[in-house]
Amino acid sequence: MVTLLLDQTQLEVVLSPIERAAAFHRENIRVARDTIAKVQLTDDAWTWLRGVPSPGTHLPGVLAAGSWKSASGLDFVLIRRRKPSVVIDLDGDADFQRLIFTTRHGLALTQALRLPVSTELADVSDIAGSAASPDRPRQRPVIRPRPA
């Protein structure tokens, strides 16, 4: 699973050496924060694939990694099996139109993108974990009279 780092200006997707080899990508993926148009969580990222690997690795249902070329542009994909994933649509990025990757920190990413963060890079799960969660008012139980 990828590691996500976020600061005021960019989101960085840190790839392990094995992920770099599978994706045929030498560097981490860096995306300017203001180019992120939409973030969606999904349980089945395979339905979001579009186009063909160029270059990339594709083992259907097991692994999809690398750049995927389609009529609408170039996507970066790193999907493993049928695990929770995140789909990030980009608007105005020089390299990619969409990022799709498997991560268990998708919810933390969506929360962290709404919060102001420092200028230093930090793991998204740490950013989201440090934010105060909104308190929900307790709901009173509904008491209904018994039928006579």
Short mmCIF file of N, CA, C and O in Angstrom, two decimals, residues 4 11 13 31 35-41 48 50 75-76 85-91 96-101 109-110 113:
data_model
loop_
_atom_site.label_atom_id
_atom_site.label_comp_id
_atom_site.label_asym_id
_atom_site.label_seq_id
_atom_site.Cartn_x
_atom_site.Cartn_y
_atom_site.Cartn_z
N LEU A 4 0.91 8.18 1.82
CA LEU A 4 0.46 9.48 1.35
C LEU A 4 1.01 10.57 2.25
O LEU A 4 0.85 10.52 3.46
N LEU A 11 0.30 16.96 -2.66
CA LEU A 11 0.07 15.60 -2.18
C LEU A 11 1.16 14.75 -2.83
O LEU A 11 1.37 14.83 -4.05
N VAL A 13 2.53 10.84 -3.31
CA VAL A 13 2.27 9.42 -3.20
C VAL A 13 3.63 8.73 -3.23
O VAL A 13 4.31 8.72 -4.25
N VAL A 31 1.55 15.81 -6.73
CA VAL A 31 0.42 16.51 -7.34
C VAL A 31 0.19 17.79 -6.55
O VAL A 31 0.12 17.75 -5.31
N THR A 35 -4.76 21.30 -7.77
CA THR A 35 -5.24 20.59 -8.96
C THR A 35 -6.18 19.44 -8.61
O THR A 35 -6.77 18.85 -9.51
N ILE A 36 -6.34 19.13 -7.33
CA ILE A 36 -7.24 18.05 -6.91
C ILE A 36 -8.67 18.55 -7.02
O ILE A 36 -9.08 19.45 -6.31
N ALA A 37 -9.42 17.95 -7.95
CA ALA A 37 -10.80 18.37 -8.19
C ALA A 37 -11.78 17.56 -7.36
O ALA A 37 -12.76 18.11 -6.84
N LYS A 38 -11.54 16.26 -7.22
CA LYS A 38 -12.50 15.40 -6.53
C LYS A 38 -11.78 14.18 -5.97
O LYS A 38 -10.90 13.63 -6.62
N VAL A 39 -12.18 13.75 -4.77
CA VAL A 39 -11.63 12.55 -4.15
C VAL A 39 -12.81 11.64 -3.83
O VAL A 39 -13.77 12.06 -3.20
N GLN A 40 -12.73 10.39 -4.30
CA GLN A 40 -13.80 9.43 -4.07
C GLN A 40 -13.23 8.16 -3.47
O GLN A 40 -12.17 7.70 -3.88
N LEU A 41 -13.95 7.59 -2.52
CA LEU A 41 -13.57 6.31 -1.94
C LEU A 41 -14.35 5.21 -2.64
O LEU A 41 -15.52 5.40 -2.97
N TRP A 48 -13.03 1.55 -12.03
CA TRP A 48 -12.59 2.90 -12.39
C TRP A 48 -11.49 2.90 -13.44
O TRP A 48 -11.11 3.96 -13.93
N ARG A 50 -9.63 2.82 -16.87
CA ARG A 50 -10.01 3.17 -18.24
C ARG A 50 -8.74 3.18 -19.08
O ARG A 50 -7.69 3.62 -18.64
N ASP A 75 -3.76 8.29 -16.73
CA ASP A 75 -4.06 8.05 -15.33
C ASP A 75 -2.88 7.30 -14.71
O ASP A 75 -2.21 6.52 -15.40
N PHE A 76 -2.65 7.50 -13.41
CA PHE A 76 -1.70 6.67 -12.68
C PHE A 76 -2.49 5.73 -11.80
O PHE A 76 -3.37 6.15 -11.06
N SER A 85 -10.01 1.55 -1.93
CA SER A 85 -9.15 2.39 -2.76
C SER A 85 -9.66 3.82 -2.79
O SER A 85 -10.76 4.10 -2.31
N VAL A 86 -8.86 4.68 -3.37
CA VAL A 86 -9.24 6.08 -3.51
C VAL A 86 -9.02 6.49 -4.97
O VAL A 86 -8.07 6.05 -5.61
N VAL A 87 -9.95 7.28 -5.48
CA VAL A 87 -9.88 7.80 -6.85
C VAL A 87 -9.79 9.32 -6.74
O VAL A 87 -10.67 9.95 -6.16
N ILE A 88 -8.73 9.89 -7.27
CA ILE A 88 -8.51 11.33 -7.21
C ILE A 88 -8.55 11.89 -8.63
O ILE A 88 -7.69 11.56 -9.44
N ASP A 89 -9.56 12.69 -8.91
CA ASP A 89 -9.65 13.36 -10.21
C ASP A 89 -8.87 14.67 -10.14
O ASP A 89 -9.01 15.44 -9.18
N LEU A 90 -8.05 14.91 -11.16
CA LEU A 90 -7.19 16.09 -11.19
C LEU A 90 -7.65 17.02 -12.30
O LEU A 90 -8.11 16.58 -13.36
N ASP A 91 -7.50 18.31 -12.06
CA ASP A 91 -7.88 19.31 -13.05
C ASP A 91 -6.70 20.26 -13.23
O ASP A 91 -6.37 21.03 -12.33
N PHE A 96 -1.01 13.81 -15.06
CA PHE A 96 -2.10 12.85 -14.97
C PHE A 96 -3.48 13.52 -14.89
O PHE A 96 -3.61 14.63 -14.38
N GLN A 97 -4.48 12.79 -15.37
CA GLN A 97 -5.88 13.22 -15.25
C GLN A 97 -6.53 12.63 -14.00
O GLN A 97 -7.44 13.22 -13.43
N ARG A 98 -6.06 11.45 -13.59
CA ARG A 98 -6.67 10.75 -12.46
C ARG A 98 -5.63 9.87 -11.79
O ARG A 98 -4.76 9.32 -12.45
N LEU A 99 -5.73 9.74 -10.46
CA LEU A 99 -4.92 8.82 -9.69
C LEU A 99 -5.87 7.81 -9.05
O LEU A 99 -6.88 8.20 -8.46
N ILE A 100 -5.53 6.54 -9.17
CA ILE A 100 -6.32 5.48 -8.54
C ILE A 100 -5.35 4.58 -7.80
O ILE A 100 -4.44 4.02 -8.42
N PHE A 101 -5.51 4.46 -6.49
CA PHE A 101 -4.62 3.57 -5.76
C PHE A 101 -5.29 2.98 -4.54
O PHE A 101 -6.22 3.53 -3.97
N LEU A 109 -7.39 10.70 4.10
CA LEU A 109 -7.01 11.63 3.04
C LEU A 109 -8.12 12.64 2.79
O LEU A 109 -7.86 13.85 2.71
N THR A 110 -9.35 12.18 2.68
CA THR A 110 -10.45 13.12 2.43
C THR A 110 -10.61 14.09 3.58
O THR A 110 -10.88 15.27 3.36
N LEU A 113 -7.60 16.67 3.48
CA LEU A 113 -7.68 17.66 2.42
C LEU A 113 -8.60 18.82 2.79
O LEU A 113 -8.49 19.90 2.23
#
